[in-house]
Coordinates of C-alpha atoms and ligand atoms in Angstrom, one line a residue:
M1 CA 148.2 96.8 118.5
L2 CA 149.5 93.5 120.0
I3 CA 151.9 93.2 122.8
A4 CA 153.2 89.6 123.2
G5 CA 155.5 88.4 125.9
N6 CA 157.8 85.5 124.9
W7 CA 159.0 83.9 128.2
K8 CA 161.4 81.5 126.4
L9 CA 162.7 79.0 128.9
F10 CA 161.5 80.8 132.1
K11 CA 158.7 80.1 134.6
G12 CA 157.4 76.7 135.4
P13 CA 153.8 76.1 136.4
T14 CA 153.9 77.4 139.9
E15 CA 155.6 80.6 139.0
T16 CA 153.3 81.0 136.0
S17 CA 150.2 80.8 138.2
E18 CA 151.6 83.5 140.5
F19 CA 152.8 85.7 137.7
C20 CA 149.5 85.5 135.8
A21 CA 147.4 86.2 138.9
E22 CA 149.6 89.4 139.4
L23 CA 149.4 90.2 135.6
R24 CA 145.6 90.3 135.6
R25 CA 145.7 92.8 138.4
H26 CA 148.0 95.1 136.4
V27 CA 147.2 94.6 132.7
V28 CA 143.7 95.1 131.4
P29 CA 143.9 94.6 127.6
N30 CA 141.4 97.3 126.7
G31 CA 142.3 98.9 123.4
I32 CA 145.2 96.5 122.7
D33 CA 145.7 92.8 122.5
V34 CA 147.9 91.1 125.1
V35 CA 149.4 87.6 124.7
V36 CA 151.9 85.6 126.8
C37 CA 153.9 82.8 125.1
V38 CA 154.8 80.4 127.8
P39 CA 156.7 77.1 128.1
F40 CA 154.6 74.0 127.2
V41 CA 154.5 72.7 130.7
S42 CA 153.1 76.0 132.0
L43 CA 150.4 76.4 129.4
V44 CA 147.6 74.9 131.6
A45 CA 148.6 77.1 134.5
A46 CA 148.5 80.2 132.3
V47 CA 145.2 79.4 130.6
T48 CA 143.6 78.7 134.0
A49 CA 145.0 81.8 135.8
L50 CA 144.2 84.1 132.9
D51 CA 140.7 82.7 132.2
G52 CA 138.3 85.6 131.5
S53 CA 141.0 88.2 131.7
G54 CA 141.3 88.9 128.0
V55 CA 145.0 88.1 128.0
R56 CA 145.6 85.2 125.6
V57 CA 148.0 82.3 126.0
F58 CA 150.3 81.1 123.1
A59 CA 152.8 78.4 122.9
Q60 CA 156.4 79.0 121.6
N61 CA 156.4 76.3 118.9
A62 CA 154.1 73.7 117.4
H63 CA 154.8 70.7 115.1
W64 CA 153.5 70.4 111.5
Q65 CA 151.9 66.9 112.1
E66 CA 149.0 66.2 114.4
T67 CA 150.3 62.8 115.5
G68 CA 153.2 60.5 114.6
P69 CA 156.7 59.3 115.5
Y70 CA 158.0 62.8 116.4
T71 CA 159.5 62.4 119.9
G72 CA 159.6 65.6 121.8
E73 CA 157.2 67.5 119.6
V74 CA 153.8 69.0 120.4
A75 CA 150.9 69.3 117.9
A76 CA 148.8 72.4 117.3
G77 CA 145.6 70.5 117.9
M78 CA 146.9 69.4 121.3
L79 CA 147.6 73.0 122.1
A80 CA 144.1 74.1 121.0
E81 CA 142.6 71.4 123.3
L82 CA 144.2 73.2 126.3
G83 CA 142.7 76.6 125.4
V84 CA 145.9 77.9 123.9
T85 CA 144.9 80.2 121.0
G86 CA 148.2 80.6 119.1
T87 CA 151.9 79.9 118.8
I88 CA 155.2 81.5 117.9
V89 CA 157.0 79.7 115.0
G90 CA 160.5 80.2 113.6
H91 CA 162.0 82.1 116.4
S92 CA 165.6 82.9 115.8
E93 CA 166.7 80.9 118.8
R94 CA 165.1 77.9 117.2
R95 CA 166.8 78.7 113.9
Q96 CA 170.2 79.3 115.5
L97 CA 170.2 76.6 118.2
F98 CA 167.8 73.9 117.1
G99 CA 168.1 73.6 113.4
E100 CA 164.9 75.3 112.4
T101 CA 164.9 76.2 108.7
D102 CA 162.7 78.5 106.5
E103 CA 161.0 75.3 105.4
T104 CA 160.3 73.8 108.8
A105 CA 159.2 77.2 110.2
A106 CA 156.8 77.6 107.2
R107 CA 155.4 74.1 107.7
R108 CA 154.8 74.8 111.4
A109 CA 153.0 78.0 110.5
A110 CA 150.8 76.4 107.9
H111 CA 149.7 73.6 110.1
A112 CA 149.1 75.8 113.1
L113 CA 146.9 78.1 111.1
A114 CA 145.0 75.2 109.6
S115 CA 144.4 73.9 113.1
G116 CA 142.8 77.2 114.1
L117 CA 145.7 78.7 116.0
D118 CA 147.0 82.2 115.5
V119 CA 150.6 82.4 114.4
I120 CA 153.4 84.8 115.2
A121 CA 156.1 83.9 112.6
C122 CA 159.5 85.3 113.4
V123 CA 162.0 86.7 110.9
G124 CA 165.2 88.7 111.2
E125 CA 168.7 89.2 110.0
L126 CA 172.0 88.4 111.7
E127 CA 174.4 91.3 112.4
A128 CA 176.8 90.2 109.7
E129 CA 173.9 90.1 107.2
R130 CA 172.9 93.7 108.1
D131 CA 176.5 94.8 107.8
E132 CA 176.7 93.2 104.3
E133 CA 173.4 95.0 103.4
L134 CA 171.6 91.7 103.0
T135 CA 168.7 92.5 105.4
E136 CA 166.1 92.7 102.7
D137 CA 167.3 89.6 101.0
V138 CA 167.1 87.6 104.2
L139 CA 163.7 89.1 105.1
G140 CA 162.4 88.4 101.6
R141 CA 163.5 84.8 101.8
Q142 CA 162.1 84.2 105.3
V143 CA 158.8 85.9 104.8
G144 CA 158.5 84.4 101.3
A145 CA 158.7 80.9 102.7
I146 CA 156.0 81.6 105.3
I147 CA 153.7 83.1 102.7
E148 CA 154.2 80.4 100.2
A149 CA 153.2 77.8 102.8
T150 CA 150.3 79.7 104.4
G151 CA 148.8 81.9 101.8
A152 CA 147.1 85.0 103.2
S153 CA 145.6 84.3 106.6
P154 CA 143.9 86.9 108.9
R155 CA 145.5 84.9 111.8
L156 CA 149.1 85.4 110.7
T157 CA 151.3 88.0 112.4
I158 CA 154.9 88.5 111.4
A159 CA 157.5 89.5 114.1
Y160 CA 160.6 91.3 112.8
E161 CA 163.3 90.4 115.3
P162 CA 166.8 91.4 114.2
V163 CA 169.0 88.7 115.7
W164 CA 171.6 91.2 116.8
A165 CA 169.0 93.0 119.0
I166 CA 167.7 89.9 120.8
G167 CA 168.8 89.8 124.4
T168 CA 171.7 92.1 123.7
G169 CA 170.3 95.3 125.0
K170 CA 171.0 96.7 121.5
T171 CA 167.7 97.9 120.0
A172 CA 167.0 98.7 116.4
T173 CA 166.6 102.4 116.1
P174 CA 163.0 103.4 115.3
E175 CA 164.2 104.2 111.8
Q176 CA 165.8 100.8 111.3
A177 CA 162.6 99.1 112.6
Q178 CA 160.3 101.2 110.5
S179 CA 162.4 100.6 107.3
A180 CA 162.4 96.8 107.8
H181 CA 158.7 96.8 108.7
A182 CA 157.8 98.9 105.6
F183 CA 159.8 96.4 103.5
I184 CA 158.0 93.4 105.1
R185 CA 154.7 95.2 104.5
T186 CA 155.4 95.1 100.7
L187 CA 155.5 91.3 101.0
V188 CA 152.6 90.5 103.2
D189 CA 149.4 92.0 104.4
A190 CA 149.7 91.1 108.1
P191 CA 150.3 92.9 111.4
I192 CA 154.1 93.2 112.0
L193 CA 155.5 93.2 115.5
Y194 CA 159.0 94.4 116.4
G195 CA 161.1 92.3 118.8
G196 CA 164.6 92.8 120.2
S197 CA 165.3 94.5 123.6
V198 CA 162.0 96.2 123.8
K199 CA 161.8 97.8 127.2
P200 CA 159.4 100.3 129.0
E201 CA 161.9 103.1 128.1
N202 CA 161.9 102.5 124.3
A203 CA 158.5 100.9 123.7
A204 CA 156.5 104.1 122.9
V205 CA 159.0 105.4 120.4
L206 CA 159.3 102.1 118.5
L207 CA 155.5 101.5 118.7
G208 CA 155.0 105.0 117.4
E209 CA 156.4 104.1 114.0
P210 CA 153.7 103.8 111.3
D211 CA 154.5 100.2 110.3
V212 CA 155.1 98.9 113.8
D213 CA 151.9 97.1 114.9
G214 CA 153.1 95.8 118.2
A215 CA 156.0 94.2 120.0
L216 CA 157.3 90.7 120.8
V217 CA 159.0 91.2 124.2
G218 CA 161.5 88.8 125.7
G219 CA 163.3 89.7 128.9
A220 CA 161.1 92.6 129.8
S221 CA 158.0 90.4 129.7
L222 CA 159.3 88.4 132.7
D223 CA 158.6 91.1 135.2
V224 CA 154.9 92.2 135.7
D225 CA 155.7 95.8 136.2
S226 CA 157.8 96.2 133.0
F227 CA 155.4 94.2 130.9
A228 CA 152.5 96.3 132.2
A229 CA 154.5 99.4 131.4
I230 CA 155.0 98.3 127.8
C231 CA 151.3 97.5 127.5
A232 CA 150.6 101.0 128.8
A233 CA 152.9 102.5 126.3
A234 CA 151.2 100.6 123.5
R235 CA 147.8 101.9 124.7
S236 CA 149.1 105.4 124.8
V237 CA 150.3 105.3 121.2
S238 CA 147.3 103.5 119.8
V239 CA 144.7 106.0 121.0
Ligands
13P301 P1 164.5 90.4 124.2 O1 163.4 91.3 124.4 O2 165.0 89.7 125.5 O3 165.6 91.0 123.5 O4 164.0 89.1 123.4 C1 163.4 89.4 122.2 C2 162.8 88.1 121.7 O5 163.5 87.2 121.3 C3 161.3 88.0 121.7 O6 160.9 86.9 121.0

């Protein structure tokens, strides 16, 4: 069971150091894996503050080339050099707002895996796609692109994040999550996280579904108490 906090564009280095010092007092990752995915500029602060705690530090994106004329990009090898052990790729915010495609997400995933990083590759349908009963088509296309580029890797995790549930307070029902996860499971042998308005109040019921292997948590990961409560819920359902 993996609980990953995706901080998105929150917490610079100073706040990261303070937060991580507090986090290691509240979250002991025994029995579950715990990850924080922090902004690039805060990675060093997080790696330093969490050293020896068992909580791992991931980036939120990584480029598919190691060097070159790619202004504004960061390479997987550069992340590894900092003590970062993984990265998110293909988050829906990157797809919606920054032109990420299935192909670029897949290239990022493949290069990060080849560089020794773990990867959380995000997939998920829009509300209109769900309404039109296209959820499985979309998931099939998105997961297919990742698998085609990466092959089977023990360091690949998929995050199912229905776009309509991200930051909206609308959560997939446990049945909706389970059904999407079971479908993804037919495509890939990898852990599958659920993301989309995961909170302390709904974590246990979502994580209790048989094909939900963890959570990718946005807003509720920004507060130590709520993130710790989600980790505790994960521990309680994984024993
Ligand atoms: P929220 O938990 O804020 O809905 O965000 C989910 C998410 O996008 C995690 O990557």
